[in-house]
CSV table of C-alpha atoms in Angstrom, one decimal:
chain,number,residue,atom,x,y,z
T,24,MET,CA,-32.0,172.2,197.0
T,25,LYS,CA,-34.5,173.5,194.4
T,26,LYS,CA,-33.9,170.4,192.3
T,27,LEU,CA,-34.5,168.1,195.3
T,28,LEU,CA,-37.7,170.0,196.2
T,29,PHE,CA,-38.8,169.8,192.6
T,30,ALA,CA,-38.1,166.0,192.4
T,31,VAL,CA,-40.1,165.4,195.7
T,32,PHE,CA,-43.0,167.5,194.4
T,33,ALA,CA,-43.0,165.5,191.1
T,34,VAL,CA,-43.0,162.2,192.9
T,35,LEU,CA,-45.8,163.3,195.2
T,36,SER,CA,-47.8,164.6,192.2
T,37,VAL,CA,-47.5,161.3,190.3
T,38,THR,CA,-48.4,159.3,193.4
T,39,CYS,CA,-51.5,161.4,194.1
T,40,PHE,CA,-52.6,161.2,190.5
T,41,ALA,CA,-52.2,157.4,190.4
T,42,GLN,CA,-54.1,157.0,193.7
T,43,THR,CA,-56.9,159.3,192.4
T,44,SER,CA,-57.1,157.2,189.3
T,45,VAL,CA,-57.4,154.0,191.4
T,46,ASN,CA,-60.0,155.6,193.7
T,47,SER,CA,-62.0,156.8,190.7
T,48,ARG,CA,-62.1,153.3,189.2
T,49,LEU,CA,-63.1,151.8,192.5
T,50,ILE,CA,-65.9,154.4,193.0
T,51,LYS,CA,-67.3,153.7,189.5
T,52,ALA,CA,-67.0,150.0,190.0
T,53,LYS,CA,-68.9,150.0,193.3
T,54,ALA,CA,-71.7,152.1,191.8
T,55,LEU,CA,-72.0,149.6,188.9
T,56,VAL,CA,-72.1,146.7,191.4
T,57,ARG,CA,-74.8,148.4,193.5
T,58,THR,CA,-76.9,148.9,190.4
T,59,GLU,CA,-76.4,145.3,189.3
T,60,LEU,CA,-77.3,144.0,192.7
T,61,LYS,CA,-80.4,146.2,192.8
T,62,ASN,CA,-81.5,144.6,189.6
T,63,SER,CA,-80.4,141.0,190.4
T,64,LEU,CA,-81.2,140.4,194.1
T,65,HIS,CA,-84.5,138.8,195.1
T,66,ASP,CA,-84.9,141.3,198.0
T,67,HIS,CA,-82.7,144.3,197.4
T,68,SER,CA,-83.9,146.0,200.5
T,69,SER,CA,-82.2,143.2,202.6
T,70,TYR,CA,-78.8,143.9,201.0
T,71,LYS,CA,-76.0,144.4,203.5
T,72,PRO,CA,-72.4,144.8,202.3
T,73,VAL,CA,-69.7,142.8,204.1
T,74,GLY,CA,-66.6,143.6,202.2
T,75,TRP,CA,-64.9,144.7,199.0
T,76,THR,CA,-61.6,143.7,197.5
T,77,SER,CA,-59.4,146.3,195.8
T,78,ILE,CA,-59.9,146.7,192.1
T,79,ASP,CA,-57.4,144.6,190.1
T,80,SER,CA,-56.4,144.1,186.5
T,81,LEU,CA,-58.3,141.5,184.5
T,82,PHE,CA,-56.5,139.5,181.7
T,83,SER,CA,-57.9,137.2,179.0
T,84,ALA,CA,-57.8,133.5,179.7
T,85,ILE,CA,-56.5,130.9,177.3
T,86,GLU,CA,-59.9,129.2,177.1
T,87,ASP,CA,-61.5,132.4,175.9
T,88,ASP,CA,-58.9,133.1,173.2
T,89,PRO,CA,-60.5,132.7,169.7
T,90,TYR,CA,-57.4,131.4,168.0
T,91,VAL,CA,-56.8,128.7,170.7
T,92,CYS,CA,-60.5,127.8,170.7
T,93,ARG,CA,-60.5,127.3,166.9
T,94,ALA,CA,-57.3,125.3,167.0
T,95,MET,CA,-58.7,123.0,169.8
T,96,ASP,CA,-62.1,122.6,168.0
T,97,ASP,CA,-60.3,121.6,164.8
T,98,LEU,CA,-58.0,119.2,166.8
T,99,MET,CA,-61.0,117.6,168.5
T,100,ASP,CA,-62.8,117.2,165.1
T,101,LYS,CA,-59.8,115.6,163.5
T,102,HIS,CA,-59.3,113.4,166.7
T,103,SER,CA,-62.8,112.0,166.3
T,104,LYS,CA,-62.1,111.0,162.7
T,105,LEU,CA,-59.1,108.9,163.5
T,106,PRO,CA,-59.4,105.2,162.6
T,107,GLY,CA,-60.2,102.7,165.3
T,108,ASP,CA,-61.3,104.0,168.7
T,109,PRO,CA,-60.0,107.5,169.1
T,110,SER,CA,-61.4,107.9,172.6
T,111,LYS,CA,-58.5,105.7,173.8
T,112,LEU,CA,-56.0,108.1,172.3
T,113,ASP,CA,-54.6,111.1,174.1
T,114,LEU,CA,-55.6,114.3,172.3
T,115,PHE,CA,-52.0,115.5,172.0
T,116,ILE,CA,-50.4,112.1,171.0
T,117,ASP,CA,-47.8,112.3,168.2
T,118,LEU,CA,-49.0,109.9,165.5
T,119,SER,CA,-46.1,110.6,163.1
T,120,SER,CA,-45.0,107.0,163.1
T,121,ILE,CA,-48.5,105.8,162.4
T,122,GLU,CA,-48.9,108.3,159.7
T,123,ASN,CA,-45.8,106.9,158.0
T,124,GLU,CA,-47.1,103.3,158.4
T,125,CYS,CA,-50.4,104.4,156.7
T,126,LYS,CA,-48.5,106.0,153.9
T,127,VAL,CA,-46.4,102.9,153.3
T,128,ALA,CA,-49.5,100.6,153.4
T,129,TYR,CA,-51.2,102.8,150.9
T,130,GLU,CA,-48.2,103.0,148.6
T,131,LYS,CA,-47.8,99.2,148.7
T,132,ALA,CA,-51.5,98.6,148.0
T,133,ALA,CA,-51.4,101.0,145.1
T,134,ALA,CA,-48.2,99.6,143.7
T,135,SER,CA,-49.3,96.0,143.8
T,136,ASN,CA,-52.7,96.8,142.3
T,137,MET,CA,-54.6,95.5,145.3
T,138,ASP,CA,-58.3,95.8,145.7
T,139,VAL,CA,-59.4,99.4,145.2
T,140,GLY,CA,-61.5,99.3,148.4
T,141,TYR,CA,-58.4,98.4,150.4
T,142,GLN,CA,-56.5,101.2,148.7
T,143,MET,CA,-59.2,103.7,149.7
T,144,VAL,CA,-59.2,102.5,153.3
T,145,CYS,CA,-55.4,102.9,153.5
T,146,LEU,CA,-55.7,106.3,151.8
T,147,ASN,CA,-58.5,107.5,154.2
T,148,GLN,CA,-56.5,106.3,157.2
T,149,TRP,CA,-53.4,108.1,156.0
T,150,ASN,CA,-55.3,111.3,155.4
T,151,ALA,CA,-57.1,111.2,158.8
T,152,VAL,CA,-53.8,110.6,160.7
T,153,SER,CA,-52.0,113.3,158.6
T,154,ASP,CA,-54.8,115.8,159.2
T,155,PHE,CA,-54.8,115.0,162.9
T,156,ASN,CA,-51.0,115.6,163.1
T,157,LYS,CA,-51.3,119.0,161.4
T,158,SER,CA,-54.1,120.1,163.7
T,159,ARG,CA,-52.1,118.9,166.7
T,160,GLU,CA,-49.2,121.1,165.7
T,161,LYS,CA,-51.5,124.1,165.2
T,162,ALA,CA,-53.1,123.6,168.6
T,163,ILE,CA,-49.7,123.2,170.3
T,164,SER,CA,-48.5,126.4,168.6
T,165,ALA,CA,-51.7,128.3,169.5
T,166,ILE,CA,-51.2,127.3,173.2
T,167,GLN,CA,-47.5,128.1,173.3
T,168,ASN,CA,-48.0,131.5,171.6
T,169,PHE,CA,-50.9,132.6,173.8
T,170,HIS,CA,-50.3,135.8,175.6
T,171,PRO,CA,-52.9,137.2,178.1
T,172,ARG,CA,-54.0,140.6,177.2
T,173,PHE,CA,-55.5,143.3,179.5
T,174,ILE,CA,-59.3,143.3,179.1
T,175,GLY,CA,-60.5,145.3,182.1
T,176,TRP,CA,-60.8,145.2,185.8
T,177,THR,CA,-62.1,142.8,188.5
T,178,LEU,CA,-63.6,143.4,191.9
T,179,THR,CA,-65.0,140.9,194.4
T,180,HIS,CA,-67.8,141.9,196.7
T,181,LYS,CA,-69.1,139.9,199.8
T,182,PHE,CA,-72.6,140.7,201.0
T,183,ARG,CA,-75.6,139.4,202.8
T,184,ALA,CA,-79.1,139.4,201.3
T,185,LYS,CA,-82.3,137.4,201.6
T,186,ASN,CA,-82.9,134.6,199.2
T,187,ALA,CA,-86.3,133.6,197.7
T,188,LEU,CA,-87.2,131.8,200.9
T,189,GLY,CA,-86.6,134.9,203.0
T,190,ALA,CA,-83.4,133.6,204.7
T,191,TYR,CA,-80.2,135.7,204.8
T,192,THR,CA,-77.4,134.2,202.8
T,193,LEU,CA,-73.7,135.2,202.6
T,194,ASN,CA,-72.7,135.8,199.0
T,195,GLU,CA,-69.4,136.5,197.3
T,196,TRP,CA,-69.6,137.7,193.7
T,197,GLU,CA,-66.8,138.5,191.4
T,198,PHE,CA,-67.5,141.4,189.0
T,199,HIS,CA,-65.6,142.0,185.7
T,200,PHE,CA,-65.6,145.4,184.2
T,201,ASP,CA,-64.5,146.8,180.8
T,202,GLN,CA,-61.3,148.8,180.5
T,203,GLU,CA,-63.0,152.2,181.3
T,204,VAL,CA,-65.1,150.8,184.1
T,205,ASN,CA,-68.3,151.9,182.3
T,206,SER,CA,-70.0,148.5,182.4
T,207,ILE,CA,-70.0,145.1,183.9
T,208,ILE,CA,-68.9,142.5,181.4
T,209,ALA,CA,-69.3,139.4,183.6
T,210,VAL,CA,-70.4,138.3,187.0
T,211,LYS,CA,-69.2,135.1,188.7
T,212,ARG,CA,-71.6,134.2,191.5
T,213,ASP,CA,-70.5,131.8,194.3
């Protein structure tokens, strides 16, 4: 019986602690939002809250990941340097067969002592396609290996306030907070 009472007490304690932590984050977040609105709204005295969502976890997005961004920038750079009209090629197209054709053309031109200018054209095309294929593989790997990481908290707030013309508008803003809910790191306005 004592063990059962102890187990119930332990579960209740953990539940209360977890709820207190969530409430604490929510209270801090709401205070930060009110301060932000006081500084951002055209007429803060007209502010009327309509609703709040519960505070939720915020994770990094793939488009914000520095490794993915670098890989994609490099791929787009290599894509623009492809021979012909690269705008007609898909960004993730596999050009391995074209790379081999460029290599064979260069090797034939070099072996038969063709015009040096033609050899250079073949070599440049081969290098451009080869560089593109390597960048393509790196970009695919970066995308496949992306794992969202916890970066903070998010809360959405719906409210009414007067705009610059003096008319009330209904607004819904999403606020992003750091992990400790000490500051707002981003605001997405409707």
